[in-house]
Amino acid sequence: RKEVEQDPGPFNVPEGATVAFNCTYSNSASQSFFWYRQDCRKEPKLLMSVYSSGNEDGRFTAQLNRASQYISLLIRDSKLSDSATYLCVVKIGGSYIPTFGRGTSLIVHP
Amino acid sequence: NAGVTQTPKFQVLKTGQSMTLQCAQDMNHNSMYWYRQDPGMGLRLIYYSASEGTTDKGEVPNGYNVSRLNKREFSLRLESAAPSQTSVYFCASSERESYGAHGYTFGSGTRLTVV
């Protein structure tokens, strides 16, 4: 089983739709969680950190479920500009090394 | 702030040639990383440096060497390039932390082709 698993997609949704991605992780010692966004031929950029209580940033909501070992990203009112690959990142407490998922591709169409 | 700066942005090498990819960060981060990204493979860690003066192997270190020149700079060297090293290379940095939600800042990448 991979340490961090994501559905590669692509998720193809119309503008205005709500879309959700999940990411599962295998190591229960994981303590830090992030969602990154990567545009085509660009570097990954931090979208948001994921806190135990869940957190929201505008149209984006991230949740953590420690019992089932997954994190989720919900995007409401999708925009064309949301088209990108979304990477899940997990880090074990005390480790310097983050583990990246392979990413989920989102395509938002008119 | 420039963040993480990588040079060069593009490079074509012949098999057997050597080159060094340069990376510098101006955020006073302790930890620095080199990744390669290939289609369908995601980001794979080549080497990392937890702090100035230390370097460690990642998932795919074979064929590469690194130098943490100082706190700001972390270079990646290909001694004898092979076509299998054709990839996009990203440098990243982060603060040193045991807990918390600090992220990783990436450079814009180097697209390397080995022919």
Short mmCIF file of C-alpha atoms in Angstrom, two decimals:
data_model
loop_
_atom_site.label_atom_id
_atom_site.label_comp_id
_atom_site.label_asym_id
_atom_site.label_seq_id
_atom_site.Cartn_x
_atom_site.Cartn_y
_atom_site.Cartn_z
CA ARG A 1 0.00 0.00 0.00
CA LYS A 2 1.35 3.41 -0.93
CA GLU A 3 1.98 5.81 1.94
CA VAL A 4 -0.24 8.48 0.45
CA GLU A 5 -2.89 7.66 -2.12
CA GLN A 6 -5.01 9.92 -4.26
CA ASP A 7 -7.49 9.26 -7.05
CA PRO A 8 -5.63 10.59 -10.11
CA GLY A 9 -8.84 11.64 -11.86
CA PRO A 10 -9.28 13.64 -13.93
CA PHE A 11 -12.30 15.16 -12.32
CA ASN A 12 -14.13 16.98 -15.08
CA VAL A 13 -16.72 19.42 -13.68
CA PRO A 14 -18.68 22.43 -14.95
CA GLU A 15 -18.16 25.90 -13.60
CA GLY A 16 -20.05 26.44 -10.39
CA ALA A 17 -19.94 22.79 -9.34
CA THR A 18 -18.80 21.53 -5.98
CA VAL A 19 -16.06 18.92 -6.10
CA ALA A 20 -14.33 16.93 -3.38
CA PHE A 21 -11.04 15.05 -3.32
CA ASN A 22 -9.90 12.53 -0.78
CA CYS A 23 -6.41 11.45 0.16
CA THR A 24 -5.63 8.44 2.34
CA TYR A 25 -2.43 7.93 4.30
CA SER A 26 -1.06 4.77 5.81
CA ASN A 27 1.15 5.95 8.69
CA SER A 28 -0.82 6.69 11.83
CA ALA A 29 2.12 8.73 13.16
CA SER A 30 1.42 11.39 10.51
CA GLN A 31 0.97 14.78 12.11
CA SER A 32 1.13 17.48 9.45
CA PHE A 33 -1.12 17.62 6.42
CA PHE A 34 -1.26 19.96 3.47
CA TRP A 35 -2.93 20.47 0.13
CA TYR A 36 -0.80 21.83 -2.68
CA ARG A 37 -1.86 23.03 -6.09
CA GLN A 38 0.26 22.49 -9.19
CA ASP A 39 -0.52 24.17 -12.49
CA CYS A 40 0.69 22.63 -15.72
CA ARG A 41 4.47 22.99 -16.08
CA LYS A 42 4.71 24.97 -12.85
CA GLU A 43 5.95 24.28 -9.35
CA PRO A 44 3.66 23.06 -6.56
CA LYS A 45 2.32 25.84 -4.35
CA LEU A 46 0.81 25.57 -0.90
CA LEU A 47 -2.96 25.83 -1.08
CA MET A 48 -3.73 25.23 2.55
CA SER A 49 -2.64 23.38 5.64
CA VAL A 50 -5.10 20.93 7.15
CA TYR A 51 -5.86 21.24 10.83
CA SER A 52 -7.49 18.71 13.10
CA SER A 53 -10.57 20.84 13.51
CA GLY A 54 -10.89 21.41 9.78
CA ASN A 55 -10.33 24.74 8.12
CA GLU A 56 -11.80 26.91 5.44
CA ASP A 57 -10.31 29.47 3.09
CA GLY A 58 -12.92 31.09 0.90
CA ARG A 59 -14.30 28.43 -1.42
CA PHE A 60 -11.91 25.78 -0.14
CA THR A 61 -12.51 23.56 2.88
CA ALA A 62 -10.07 20.98 4.20
CA GLN A 63 -10.92 18.23 6.65
CA LEU A 64 -8.88 15.65 8.53
CA ASN A 65 -10.22 12.31 9.68
CA ARG A 66 -7.57 10.69 11.87
CA ALA A 67 -9.66 7.62 12.69
CA SER A 68 -10.00 6.68 9.03
CA GLN A 69 -6.66 8.23 8.06
CA TYR A 70 -7.72 10.50 5.27
CA ILE A 71 -7.86 14.17 4.45
CA SER A 72 -10.26 15.85 2.09
CA LEU A 73 -10.47 19.00 0.03
CA LEU A 74 -13.81 20.50 -0.94
CA ILE A 75 -14.00 23.19 -3.61
CA ARG A 76 -17.28 25.07 -3.89
CA ASP A 77 -18.43 27.17 -6.84
CA SER A 78 -15.62 25.91 -9.09
CA LYS A 79 -13.91 28.42 -11.37
CA LEU A 80 -12.11 27.80 -14.64
CA SER A 81 -8.96 28.96 -12.85
CA ASP A 82 -9.27 26.08 -10.37
CA SER A 83 -8.17 23.67 -13.13
CA ALA A 84 -4.92 22.18 -11.84
CA THR A 85 -3.50 19.14 -10.13
CA TYR A 86 -4.05 18.97 -6.37
CA LEU A 87 -1.36 17.25 -4.33
CA CYS A 88 -1.90 15.82 -0.89
CA VAL A 89 1.12 16.06 1.43
CA VAL A 90 1.60 14.21 4.70
CA LYS A 91 4.43 14.45 7.20
CA ILE A 92 5.22 12.29 10.19
CA GLY A 93 5.86 14.22 13.38
CA GLY A 94 9.57 14.84 13.93
CA SER A 95 10.47 13.91 10.36
CA TYR A 96 11.99 16.32 7.88
CA ILE A 97 10.58 14.44 4.92
CA PRO A 98 7.11 15.10 3.55
CA THR A 99 5.36 12.44 1.51
CA PHE A 100 3.55 13.66 -1.58
CA GLY A 101 0.62 11.96 -3.22
CA ARG A 102 0.71 11.70 -6.99
CA GLY A 103 -2.03 14.28 -7.34
CA THR A 104 -5.61 14.57 -8.51
CA SER A 105 -6.28 16.37 -11.76
CA LEU A 106 -9.21 18.80 -11.86
CA ILE A 107 -10.61 20.21 -15.08
CA VAL A 108 -13.28 22.87 -14.78
CA HIS A 109 -15.11 23.54 -18.06
CA PRO A 110 -17.49 26.32 -19.09
CA ASN B 1 11.34 38.11 -1.40
CA ALA B 2 12.46 35.89 -4.24
CA GLY B 3 11.72 32.69 -2.27
CA VAL B 4 13.49 29.72 -3.87
CA THR B 5 15.55 30.39 -6.99
CA GLN B 6 16.69 27.60 -9.28
CA THR B 7 19.07 27.80 -12.19
CA PRO B 8 19.08 26.94 -15.01
CA LYS B 9 15.43 26.72 -16.04
CA PHE B 10 16.16 24.50 -19.04
CA GLN B 11 19.10 22.30 -19.98
CA VAL B 12 19.90 19.73 -22.63
CA LEU B 13 22.80 17.38 -21.93
CA LYS B 14 24.44 14.63 -23.87
CA THR B 15 24.76 11.24 -22.22
CA GLY B 16 27.84 11.21 -20.01
CA GLN B 17 28.06 14.96 -19.52
CA SER B 18 28.00 16.45 -16.06
CA MET B 19 26.20 19.47 -14.68
CA THR B 20 25.20 21.15 -11.44
CA LEU B 21 21.74 22.48 -10.68
CA GLN B 22 21.81 25.45 -8.37
CA CYS B 23 19.26 26.35 -5.72
CA ALA B 24 19.17 29.27 -3.31
CA GLN B 25 16.55 30.40 -0.80
CA ASP B 26 16.26 33.73 0.98
CA MET B 27 13.72 32.75 3.64
CA ASN B 28 16.26 31.66 6.25
CA HIS B 29 14.90 28.11 6.07
CA ASN B 30 16.89 25.34 7.67
CA SER B 31 15.79 22.41 5.50
CA MET B 32 16.22 22.05 1.75
CA TYR B 33 15.22 19.31 -0.69
CA TRP B 34 15.74 18.14 -4.25
CA TYR B 35 12.89 16.36 -6.03
CA ARG B 36 12.39 15.01 -9.50
CA GLN B 37 8.97 14.81 -11.12
CA ASP B 38 8.16 12.45 -13.94
CA PRO B 39 4.78 11.86 -15.59
CA GLY B 40 2.69 9.43 -13.57
CA MET B 41 5.35 9.15 -10.85
CA GLY B 42 4.67 12.21 -8.77
CA LEU B 43 7.40 13.96 -6.81
CA ARG B 44 10.27 11.73 -5.72
CA LEU B 45 12.84 12.88 -3.19
CA ILE B 46 16.44 12.67 -4.38
CA TYR B 47 18.36 14.19 -1.46
CA TYR B 48 17.58 16.47 1.41
CA SER B 49 19.45 18.61 3.90
CA ALA B 50 17.79 18.93 7.29
CA SER B 51 20.15 21.73 8.27
CA GLU B 52 23.35 23.38 7.17
CA GLY B 53 26.17 20.83 7.21
CA THR B 54 24.02 17.73 6.80
CA THR B 55 22.74 15.88 3.76
CA ASP B 56 20.85 12.60 3.44
CA LYS B 57 19.64 10.33 0.68
CA GLY B 58 16.04 10.28 -0.32
CA GLU B 59 14.07 7.78 -2.36
CA VAL B 60 16.06 7.99 -5.63
CA PRO B 61 19.66 9.17 -4.92
CA ASN B 62 21.56 7.02 -7.43
CA GLY B 63 23.40 9.06 -10.04
CA TYR B 64 23.26 12.28 -8.03
CA ASN B 65 25.33 14.12 -5.46
CA VAL B 66 24.51 17.19 -3.43
CA SER B 67 26.28 19.96 -1.58
CA ARG B 68 24.80 22.19 1.11
CA LEU B 69 27.14 25.08 0.48
CA ASN B 70 25.71 27.26 3.26
CA LYS B 71 22.31 27.87 4.80
CA ARG B 72 21.01 29.49 1.61
CA GLU B 73 22.34 27.21 -1.10
CA PHE B 74 21.84 23.54 -1.94
CA SER B 75 23.18 22.22 -5.24
CA LEU B 76 22.50 18.98 -7.11
CA ARG B 77 25.16 17.44 -9.33
CA LEU B 78 24.81 14.88 -12.08
CA GLU B 79 28.26 13.41 -12.61
CA SER B 80 27.49 11.38 -15.75
CA ALA B 81 24.06 12.14 -17.13
CA ALA B 82 21.87 9.31 -18.42
CA PRO B 83 18.64 9.47 -20.45
CA SER B 84 16.80 8.08 -17.39
CA GLN B 85 17.61 11.37 -15.65
CA THR B 86 15.48 13.32 -18.09
CA SER B 87 12.98 14.95 -15.76
CA VAL B 88 11.80 18.13 -14.12
CA TYR B 89 13.83 18.92 -11.02
CA PHE B 90 12.45 20.96 -8.15
CA CYS B 91 14.28 22.41 -5.21
CA ALA B 92 12.26 23.15 -2.06
CA SER B 93 12.89 24.56 1.39
CA SER B 94 11.12 24.64 4.73
CA GLU B 95 11.60 25.74 8.29
CA ARG B 96 12.84 23.09 10.65
CA GLU B 97 10.00 21.94 12.84
CA SER B 98 8.86 18.92 14.73
CA TYR B 99 5.22 19.82 14.80
CA GLY B 100 3.03 22.36 13.16
CA ALA B 101 1.81 23.10 9.72
CA HIS B 102 4.69 24.84 8.00
CA GLY B 103 4.67 24.25 4.30
CA TYR B 104 7.33 23.73 1.70
CA THR B 105 8.29 26.40 -0.80
CA PHE B 106 9.36 25.24 -4.24
CA GLY B 107 11.53 26.77 -6.90
CA SER B 108 10.19 27.08 -10.43
CA GLY B 109 11.99 23.96 -11.61
CA THR B 110 14.67 22.88 -14.06
CA ARG B 111 13.60 20.97 -17.16
CA LEU B 112 16.46 18.64 -18.00
CA THR B 113 16.69 16.54 -21.14
CA VAL B 114 19.48 14.00 -21.59
CA VAL B 115 19.98 12.82 -25.15
#
